[in-house]
């Protein structure tokens, strides 16, 4: 029996472990302290999911480390004969994005149907994490002693600020090399730079009580998700409401979009429905913010500053996903075009703000992006509130680690047509030295990460585990 044969014998166990992990709702929540005073920095739910995976690793006979509940790892140590061995870090994350709406089953009860498993986190990133864990187990149980230490690093807030990984690395140190199973196959040899910022405008004047008012607009749950729903609350007269309904009916007939207007108390609530998608692929979704802003652009409110903000949104953003309209439509051969997503929107009678998530080409800088935007909005009253920046990363294809990973993929799949690519995703490769994204989405597969009814093919689950086992063996054991 080879380590790959042994891995094949774990198929049922892998699914059971994945189902148990999916049942842990590992969505970021407020920090809490236990009765004993122990801090759980990302909330109780993520902590429970973290401890579950650590225990799985411990039961497999690996060394496990918990770094103050900010992160940890499961470790397969190199041969004792090797002094100061190099470390390969496989960095995956246990946290998931909020489930959102539109599911046809409980997102935290894994369902098997027609060769797929469904549940929040099956693809991003619990499934790939567990595939790597069992790949390590197969090598260990075959009696193979690695020449490099193999470390499965468990991240707890990858979907938000990655503060946990920074804390972990400060105390454990950077590995020598690594990969994160949080991208696509064959592999991702570069990641675009990422920016999160607000475009915001304060309102100095309020409309009169008898004027048509937009009292509230809300949309989105995270910067890196295309919002599926957007709601606006309007205050006015019944005559104005009827005119708005007529405009919405005409708009829906012209566009085919789903927009409704319903009376709620003395207000009119407008709801726009789009299609959620990952912020790295906004073209695969339909942004509800852009729909509702286009509708609002057909309405004259009493606040001229609000009208100006809505006009600027439709003029410089709209349904454009590459930043061209707002002055940052950059492009290079390795990356392709810049990716522009509106992830959240909040408007009240004092302030309007939209949260922007940009992924820019590896040959550009954040200064290029902000410079173009600032020039475009110079004559408006809109300002930029910077929140987060991750610089791009890039690996050449003749990098030895890249070559071994590619060989593992080709040897398992026989696929020589699909090539490595630069991704718009923001993974742990931005945080951890000498790390790139390797899997786990296969070419041609539907990407349901961050969406309702997130799914993963069971066949792909088993295949990715074999690819990871091959790569780990090649890098650490040969």
XYZ file of C-alpha atoms in Angstrom, residues 75-344:
270
model
C 2.486 19.639 13.052
C 4.181 16.609 11.496
C 7.770 17.054 12.607
C 10.769 16.373 10.415
C 13.229 13.598 11.190
C 15.175 14.173 14.413
C 18.353 13.534 12.413
C 17.875 16.837 10.594
C 19.038 19.868 12.522
C 16.951 23.030 12.153
C 14.675 21.598 9.438
C 12.814 23.838 7.037
C 9.089 24.298 7.591
C 6.362 23.933 4.978
C 3.250 25.748 6.208
C -0.123 24.774 4.773
C -2.268 27.701 5.837
C -6.034 27.229 5.813
C -8.842 29.004 7.619
C -11.664 27.785 9.811
C -13.779 30.954 9.800
C -16.514 31.412 7.206
C -18.477 34.357 5.845
C -22.030 34.883 7.165
C -24.531 32.497 5.613
C -26.745 35.210 4.147
C -30.106 34.325 2.625
C -31.392 32.112 -0.179
C -30.292 28.680 1.073
C -32.401 25.634 0.220
C -31.074 23.728 3.246
C -29.574 24.509 6.651
C -26.133 26.017 5.874
C -24.660 24.428 9.010
C -25.894 20.893 8.380
C -23.843 19.294 5.604
C -26.076 17.703 2.981
C -24.958 15.105 0.402
C -26.881 15.259 -2.860
C -26.122 14.131 -6.423
C -22.399 13.757 -5.794
C -21.999 17.083 -3.979
C -21.831 18.212 -0.383
C -23.573 21.451 0.586
C -22.896 23.717 3.552
C -21.214 26.973 4.531
C -17.476 26.329 4.350
C -17.397 23.087 2.337
C -15.368 24.856 -0.366
C -14.075 27.882 1.547
C -12.110 26.656 3.394
C -13.032 23.727 5.628
C -13.133 21.124 2.860
C -9.629 21.903 1.555
C -8.302 22.165 5.129
C -9.551 18.674 5.963
C -8.227 17.318 2.660
C -4.756 18.571 3.657
C -5.084 17.112 7.158
C -5.873 13.661 5.800
C -3.084 13.967 3.219
C -0.688 14.484 6.137
C -2.221 11.530 7.979
C -1.786 9.217 4.985
C 1.922 10.045 4.741
C 2.388 9.624 8.484
C 0.511 6.314 8.705
C 2.571 4.937 5.835
C 5.608 5.324 8.082
C 7.228 8.068 6.021
C 9.369 10.502 8.020
C 9.605 13.923 6.350
C 12.812 15.851 5.793
C 10.957 19.125 6.327
C 8.450 19.863 9.083
C 4.895 19.886 7.741
C 2.704 22.374 9.555
C -1.035 22.774 8.976
C -1.661 26.330 10.171
C -5.200 27.105 11.317
C -6.370 30.655 10.695
C -9.410 32.046 12.479
C -10.231 35.398 10.860
C -9.101 35.161 7.244
C -12.416 36.444 5.927
C -12.081 39.714 7.845
C -8.881 41.349 9.090
C -6.420 38.419 9.383
C -5.369 39.840 12.761
C -5.214 36.334 14.190
C -2.634 35.241 11.636
C -0.472 38.295 12.328
C -0.642 37.488 16.046
C 0.241 33.842 15.383
C 3.193 34.700 13.120
C 4.557 37.230 15.622
C 4.867 34.435 18.181
C 5.636 31.370 16.059
C 7.585 32.973 13.231
C 7.390 32.783 9.463
C 7.768 29.408 7.708
C 10.347 28.783 4.995
C 7.721 28.106 2.344
C 4.099 27.221 2.037
C 0.786 27.173 0.284
C -2.808 27.942 1.128
C -5.609 25.718 -0.253
C -7.827 28.744 -0.731
C -7.601 29.517 -4.443
C -7.766 27.420 -7.578
C -5.915 24.713 -9.487
C -3.483 24.271 -11.175
C -2.174 27.019 -8.847
C -2.193 30.756 -8.309
C 1.282 32.179 -8.896
C 0.278 35.720 -8.035
C -2.338 37.707 -6.159
C -3.486 41.171 -7.047
C -3.190 43.989 -4.543
C -6.283 44.541 -2.420
C -7.804 47.774 -1.159
C -10.824 48.394 1.037
C -12.027 51.967 1.485
C -15.174 54.050 1.738
C -16.399 56.690 -0.661
C -18.289 58.978 1.684
C -20.039 62.325 1.742
C -21.460 64.291 4.666
C -24.688 66.209 4.123
C -24.702 69.768 5.418
C -28.382 70.421 4.751
C -31.547 68.503 5.515
C -34.708 68.638 3.407
C -37.896 70.095 4.835
C -40.538 67.863 6.371
C -42.791 68.259 3.334
C -40.051 67.321 0.869
C -39.326 63.822 -0.427
C -36.676 62.232 1.796
C -34.462 59.160 1.676
C -34.249 58.354 5.374
C -32.208 55.170 5.155
C -30.452 52.865 2.696
C -28.698 49.663 3.728
C -27.000 46.914 1.745
C -24.267 44.328 2.083
C -22.657 42.263 4.821
C -18.939 42.430 3.918
C -16.696 44.368 1.504
C -15.707 41.199 -0.380
C -19.235 40.036 -1.213
C -21.472 41.373 -3.984
C -24.661 42.436 -2.128
C -27.762 40.424 -3.017
C -30.253 42.790 -1.382
C -30.483 46.557 -0.964
C -33.265 48.394 0.866
C -34.140 52.083 0.810
C -36.719 53.770 3.042
C -38.416 56.848 1.599
C -40.635 59.390 3.330
C -43.083 61.427 1.257
C -46.670 61.820 0.145
C -48.981 59.163 -1.290
C -48.896 60.982 -4.614
C -45.086 60.811 -4.661
C -45.209 57.121 -3.745
C -47.476 56.384 -6.699
C -45.096 58.190 -9.067
C -42.160 56.201 -7.655
C -44.053 52.913 -8.095
C -44.746 53.779 -11.722
C -41.074 54.561 -12.331
C -40.031 51.268 -10.717
C -42.525 49.295 -12.824
C -41.141 50.895 -15.978
C -37.543 50.292 -14.844
C -38.203 46.600 -14.154
C -39.905 46.188 -17.522
C -36.902 47.756 -19.280
C -34.140 45.943 -17.367
C -35.667 42.707 -16.109
C -34.306 43.446 -12.624
C -36.276 42.634 -9.490
C -37.247 45.808 -7.603
C -40.287 46.184 -5.357
C -41.885 49.127 -3.530
C -44.128 48.443 -0.545
C -45.788 50.700 1.982
C -44.540 50.197 5.538
C -46.289 52.442 8.017
C -46.042 55.934 6.579
C -42.878 55.117 4.584
C -42.231 53.472 1.226
C -39.643 50.671 1.286
C -37.840 49.929 -1.969
C -36.074 46.572 -2.184
C -33.689 45.612 -4.980
C -32.620 42.000 -5.425
C -29.433 41.063 -7.241
C -27.166 38.021 -7.113
C -24.448 37.485 -4.507
C -20.919 36.545 -5.590
C -17.370 36.720 -4.282
C -15.905 40.201 -4.494
C -13.051 38.805 -6.592
C -15.597 37.936 -9.298
C -18.270 40.654 -9.199
C -19.126 39.959 -12.835
C -20.561 36.604 -11.718
C -23.082 38.407 -9.524
C -25.470 41.319 -9.845
C -24.923 44.178 -7.411
C -28.131 45.177 -5.627
C -26.555 48.516 -4.639
C -26.069 49.459 -8.280
C -29.649 48.445 -9.062
C -31.177 50.517 -6.280
C -28.922 53.518 -6.960
C -30.000 53.466 -10.601
C -33.622 53.467 -9.441
C -32.986 56.295 -6.952
C -31.342 58.276 -9.729
C -34.767 58.556 -11.351
C -36.210 60.189 -8.221
C -35.757 63.834 -7.203
C -35.204 64.123 -3.447
C -35.425 67.284 -1.376
C -31.733 67.008 -0.439
C -29.653 68.182 -3.416
C -26.465 66.850 -1.824
C -28.039 63.392 -1.771
C -29.077 63.762 -5.409
C -25.484 64.693 -6.267
C -24.131 61.609 -4.464
C -26.555 59.308 -6.268
C -25.665 60.939 -9.595
C -21.937 60.510 -8.911
C -22.445 56.830 -8.047
C -24.298 56.136 -11.277
C -21.874 58.241 -13.320
C -18.589 56.896 -11.942
C -19.477 53.393 -10.687
C -22.798 51.978 -11.871
C -22.420 48.406 -13.088
C -18.758 48.829 -14.066
C -16.493 46.129 -12.598
C -13.045 47.269 -13.775
C -12.821 50.811 -12.404
C -12.649 52.525 -15.790
C -15.479 54.951 -15.039
C -13.858 56.139 -11.806
C -10.334 56.518 -13.179
C -8.576 53.320 -12.088
C -9.142 50.935 -14.981
C -5.642 49.431 -14.874
C -4.572 46.254 -16.685
C -1.495 44.083 -17.130
C -0.806 40.790 -18.940
C -0.275 38.709 -15.819
C -3.294 39.988 -13.893
C -5.831 41.116 -16.438
C -8.048 44.089 -15.538
C -8.497 45.704 -12.133
C -11.528 44.334 -10.235
C -13.938 46.794 -8.623
C -16.703 45.794 -6.181
C -19.138 47.729 -4.033
C -19.609 45.508 -0.981
C -21.736 47.648 1.327
